[in-house]
XYZ file of C-alpha atoms in Angstrom:
326
model
C -0.081 0.007 -0.007
C 2.752 2.359 0.953
C 4.596 1.529 -2.378
C 1.486 2.375 -4.439
C 1.109 5.889 -2.689
C 4.848 6.339 -3.537
C 4.666 5.495 -6.954
C 1.816 7.882 -7.572
C 3.643 10.922 -6.108
C 7.219 10.019 -7.451
C 8.531 9.406 -11.080
C 10.437 6.616 -12.965
C 13.452 8.758 -12.818
C 13.451 8.580 -8.819
C 12.955 4.764 -8.778
C 15.715 4.444 -11.421
C 18.124 6.436 -9.721
C 17.737 3.904 -6.642
C 17.482 0.901 -8.874
C 20.992 1.365 -10.469
C 22.496 0.958 -7.138
C 20.481 -2.448 -6.133
C 22.860 -5.044 -7.687
C 25.580 -3.382 -5.512
C 23.642 -3.579 -2.414
C 22.466 -7.063 -2.913
C 25.700 -8.590 -3.797
C 27.410 -6.635 -0.540
C 24.434 -8.142 1.596
C 24.881 -11.449 0.349
C 28.860 -11.443 1.005
C 28.438 -10.057 4.510
C 25.666 -12.858 5.224
C 27.720 -15.388 3.656
C 25.190 -18.245 3.642
C 25.728 -18.523 7.605
C 21.848 -18.124 8.317
C 21.194 -21.304 6.557
C 24.256 -23.049 7.859
C 23.107 -22.237 11.166
C 19.776 -23.727 10.591
C 20.984 -26.764 9.048
C 23.457 -27.580 12.077
C 22.348 -30.286 14.364
C 23.903 -28.958 17.454
C 24.378 -25.430 18.034
C 25.647 -23.011 20.894
C 26.434 -19.482 21.597
C 29.905 -19.496 19.996
C 28.531 -20.598 16.583
C 26.029 -17.479 16.775
C 28.723 -15.327 18.156
C 31.049 -15.985 15.497
C 28.636 -15.228 12.851
C 27.646 -12.021 14.358
C 31.133 -10.596 14.465
C 32.000 -12.026 11.057
C 29.060 -10.411 9.303
C 29.610 -7.073 11.332
C 33.342 -6.930 10.264
C 32.691 -7.963 6.655
C 29.683 -5.582 6.625
C 31.709 -2.620 7.657
C 34.762 -3.589 5.405
C 32.349 -3.629 2.476
C 30.736 -0.273 3.187
C 34.107 1.380 3.318
C 35.334 0.040 0.355
C 31.934 0.969 -1.623
C 32.013 4.281 0.120
C 35.179 5.122 -1.725
C 34.000 3.253 -4.988
C 30.707 5.458 -5.019
C 32.246 8.078 -7.502
C 33.473 5.220 -9.800
C 29.853 3.909 -9.752
C 28.492 7.338 -10.416
C 30.746 7.730 -13.430
C 29.928 4.110 -14.735
C 26.384 5.464 -15.104
C 27.284 9.166 -15.979
C 25.167 10.272 -12.900
C 27.167 12.498 -10.620
C 24.363 12.380 -8.107
C 24.759 8.635 -7.435
C 27.878 9.491 -5.262
C 26.108 10.871 -2.286
C 23.096 8.679 -2.814
C 25.123 5.413 -2.816
C 27.018 6.352 0.161
C 23.856 6.779 1.934
C 21.982 3.886 0.855
C 25.139 1.496 1.242
C 24.595 2.103 4.862
C 21.713 -0.460 4.812
C 23.768 -3.785 4.409
C 26.080 -2.758 7.102
C 23.224 -2.286 9.476
C 21.484 -5.398 8.451
C 24.717 -7.173 9.170
C 24.148 -6.469 12.906
C 21.047 -8.667 12.782
C 22.231 -11.651 10.680
C 22.767 -13.765 13.779
C 19.591 -12.592 15.368
C 17.715 -13.476 12.230
C 19.626 -16.884 11.832
C 18.375 -17.628 15.620
C 14.760 -16.751 14.657
C 15.002 -18.744 11.444
C 16.416 -21.786 13.087
C 13.763 -21.536 15.947
C 10.862 -21.234 13.536
C 9.625 -17.823 15.206
C 7.166 -17.039 12.483
C 4.827 -15.090 14.406
C 7.647 -12.594 15.525
C 8.966 -12.463 12.088
C 5.496 -11.490 10.811
C 5.454 -8.735 13.534
C 8.665 -7.466 12.475
C 7.492 -7.307 8.803
C 4.493 -5.412 9.789
C 6.168 -2.894 12.142
C 9.138 -2.486 9.556
C 6.854 -1.892 6.524
C 4.508 0.578 8.234
C 7.390 2.709 9.805
C 9.355 2.622 6.648
C 6.390 3.467 4.458
C 5.319 6.487 6.592
C 8.734 7.855 6.310
C 8.846 7.480 2.483
C 5.717 8.990 1.867
C 6.215 11.752 4.198
C 9.652 12.687 2.556
C 8.029 12.225 -1.149
C 5.380 14.711 -0.139
C 7.985 17.088 1.035
C 9.877 17.016 -2.384
C 12.551 14.807 -1.565
C 12.367 12.351 -4.714
C 14.801 9.667 -4.900
C 15.949 10.446 -1.302
C 12.490 9.325 0.173
C 13.041 5.974 -1.545
C 16.242 5.604 -0.314
C 15.336 6.569 3.269
C 12.168 4.228 3.173
C 14.729 1.299 2.469
C 17.181 2.552 5.132
C 14.379 2.965 7.871
C 13.191 -0.630 6.752
C 16.507 -2.215 7.284
C 16.742 -0.421 10.580
C 13.453 -1.592 12.037
C 14.006 -5.034 10.704
C 17.179 -5.268 12.700
C 15.953 -3.661 15.740
C 12.951 -5.958 15.800
C 15.304 -9.205 15.506
C 17.331 -7.919 18.506
C 14.164 -7.339 20.246
C 12.579 -10.847 19.831
C 15.411 -12.905 19.722
C 16.666 -13.884 23.325
C 20.266 -14.461 22.193
C 22.863 -11.543 22.633
C 26.301 -11.335 21.279
C 29.521 -11.169 23.496
C 32.794 -9.475 22.822
C 34.540 -12.684 22.281
C 36.271 -12.746 18.643
C 36.429 -16.402 18.019
C 36.106 -17.551 14.445
C 36.744 -21.396 14.859
C 33.143 -22.330 14.735
C 33.081 -20.859 11.225
C 35.415 -23.594 10.031
C 32.532 -26.342 10.387
C 30.037 -24.239 8.273
C 32.308 -22.381 5.647
C 32.226 -25.465 3.286
C 28.448 -25.296 3.421
C 27.944 -21.693 3.323
C 30.448 -20.980 0.555
C 28.437 -22.775 -1.788
C 25.269 -20.787 -0.988
C 27.321 -17.564 -1.129
C 28.666 -18.385 -4.555
C 25.156 -19.417 -5.700
C 23.463 -16.388 -4.327
C 25.888 -13.956 -5.835
C 25.267 -15.378 -9.359
C 21.486 -14.988 -8.581
C 21.724 -11.367 -7.624
C 23.778 -10.736 -10.694
C 21.555 -12.666 -13.134
C 18.481 -11.042 -11.490
C 19.829 -7.393 -11.676
C 22.191 -7.385 -14.688
C 19.301 -6.154 -16.915
C 18.953 -2.984 -14.838
C 22.787 -2.213 -14.896
C 22.738 -2.168 -18.508
C 19.556 -0.238 -18.738
C 21.072 2.306 -16.561
C 24.634 2.378 -18.674
C 23.035 2.337 -22.029
C 19.692 4.397 -21.511
C 18.595 6.442 -18.701
C 17.283 6.432 -15.084
C 13.769 6.463 -16.560
C 13.876 2.871 -18.187
C 15.742 1.640 -15.172
C 12.635 3.058 -13.084
C 10.088 1.273 -15.423
C 11.982 -1.891 -14.805
C 12.313 -1.507 -11.052
C 8.478 -0.683 -10.885
C 7.797 -3.979 -12.758
C 9.948 -6.210 -10.784
C 8.717 -4.696 -7.560
C 5.001 -6.010 -8.630
C 6.666 -9.435 -9.702
C 8.234 -9.844 -6.275
C 5.403 -8.890 -4.661
C 3.201 -11.436 -6.469
C 5.565 -14.391 -5.914
C 6.239 -13.246 -2.558
C 2.323 -13.385 -1.770
C 2.043 -16.690 -3.269
C 4.307 -18.387 -1.046
C 3.647 -16.554 1.959
C 5.431 -17.676 5.162
C 5.807 -21.172 3.789
C 9.549 -19.998 2.203
C 10.505 -18.885 5.268
C 9.915 -22.265 7.341
C 10.495 -24.838 4.621
C 14.428 -25.193 4.928
C 14.348 -25.470 8.531
C 11.477 -28.009 8.907
C 12.875 -30.093 6.147
C 16.341 -29.962 7.693
C 14.764 -31.465 10.993
C 13.351 -34.432 8.717
C 16.947 -34.898 7.231
C 17.155 -38.273 9.138
C 13.687 -39.691 7.789
C 13.739 -39.646 4.007
C 10.005 -40.794 3.713
C 8.846 -38.182 6.118
C 10.888 -35.346 4.398
C 9.818 -36.560 0.959
C 5.935 -36.576 1.941
C 6.413 -33.008 3.611
C 8.114 -31.802 0.516
C 5.478 -32.991 -1.783
C 2.734 -31.261 0.402
C 4.521 -27.970 0.195
C 5.159 -28.193 -3.380
C 1.503 -28.878 -4.236
C 0.345 -25.987 -2.174
C 2.977 -23.797 -3.702
C 2.070 -24.682 -7.254
C -1.468 -24.332 -6.583
C -1.186 -20.632 -5.296
C 1.790 -19.512 -7.295
C 0.550 -20.433 -10.978
C -2.920 -18.835 -10.628
C -1.425 -15.792 -8.847
C 1.319 -14.959 -11.231
C -0.371 -15.795 -14.583
C -3.437 -13.824 -13.392
C -1.136 -10.718 -12.376
C 0.474 -11.167 -15.791
C -3.207 -10.888 -17.373
C -4.436 -8.084 -15.421
C -1.218 -5.907 -15.389
C -2.180 -3.145 -17.591
C -5.533 -2.665 -15.783
C -3.729 -2.954 -12.306
C -1.027 -0.612 -13.150
C -3.679 2.432 -14.323
C -5.944 1.673 -11.429
C -3.193 1.569 -8.511
C -0.278 3.762 -9.668
C -1.908 5.801 -12.820
C -1.139 5.672 -16.507
C 2.246 7.266 -16.089
C 3.708 3.787 -15.345
C 2.198 2.205 -18.420
C 5.618 1.718 -20.035
C 6.129 -0.790 -17.245
C 3.416 -3.064 -18.321
C 5.090 -5.190 -21.154
C 8.063 -5.772 -18.845
C 5.849 -6.666 -15.798
C 3.957 -9.137 -17.827
C 7.163 -11.105 -18.823
C 8.493 -11.068 -15.420
C 5.200 -12.233 -13.723
C 5.105 -15.172 -16.099
C 8.716 -16.136 -15.122
C 7.902 -15.192 -11.423
C 5.276 -18.209 -11.110
C 8.247 -20.609 -11.276
C 10.311 -18.816 -8.807
C 8.448 -20.343 -5.701
C 9.060 -23.831 -6.995
C 12.573 -23.304 -7.843
C 13.219 -21.728 -4.257
C 11.284 -24.492 -2.518
C 13.696 -27.300 -4.495
C 16.515 -25.152 -3.456
C 15.578 -25.269 0.270
C 15.055 -29.150 -0.131
C 18.621 -29.607 -1.481
C 20.094 -27.098 1.087
C 18.316 -29.130 3.942
C 20.055 -32.254 2.804
C 23.322 -30.851 3.236
C 25.211 -30.466 6.294
C 26.991 -27.677 8.145
C 28.797 -29.577 10.917
């Protein structure tokens, strides 16, 4: 809902400015997380030292990456031939460092299937960030409103993770527990980096070869696609991997549970995404006005492909659950 209001107020150029930085933020966030959330969820026995090692590793890597990208911001702006991106990049990239401070707490909630708390976290974060984003947009802050909305969302999520999680880090820099997880997590890290590059390469090329407006249309279309397949799977994606990991010792039980998840996911995903593709023109006009009509064709194609994303993620979670992290 907040995104709809923002889209009505702002233009494609504003979304394009932020969209050109997305791939850098996603890759940096993936590196600082390094697959340890799934690795912790997969571990049979886990203790404070495991969480603590992941916390300090993520925090230090996140800080290092932010410093590197802070000084690389002028190069990114030069690549896109958009000088304004230098300050915007340095501001936006604060997000993945802040998110690093909640990585271990997220892993704790993920492993312990704290679905209710995660849902509450999302509601609080979306509401707070949405109010801030719309307020700044009304004040004429343009793309700064979108960037600040994302930053407030990340701060809210990390804060809620700390609030709902009973685990707390200690000032003990011992990274030995990571050795038992690095073989598992490194595979996820490499895989996730390639996924983000593949999913965002088009927006990079649009920003380089065309203008912020084209990137904005693609960003808007991709946002609707993401909302569609996220709605289609709901909280199932958030619990499928730890649930399947708990059944790792019972192959028949795991297989039956996976089949039920797969049937439910397909039953919801395909009608939702194909339907969204079919009504995309009318939806765009009604929800965010006809100024976004150039995004319709892109949205239709993305939604067709998006119908298969929940299925792919479910299979990925099954594969991850069969592996071992120590």
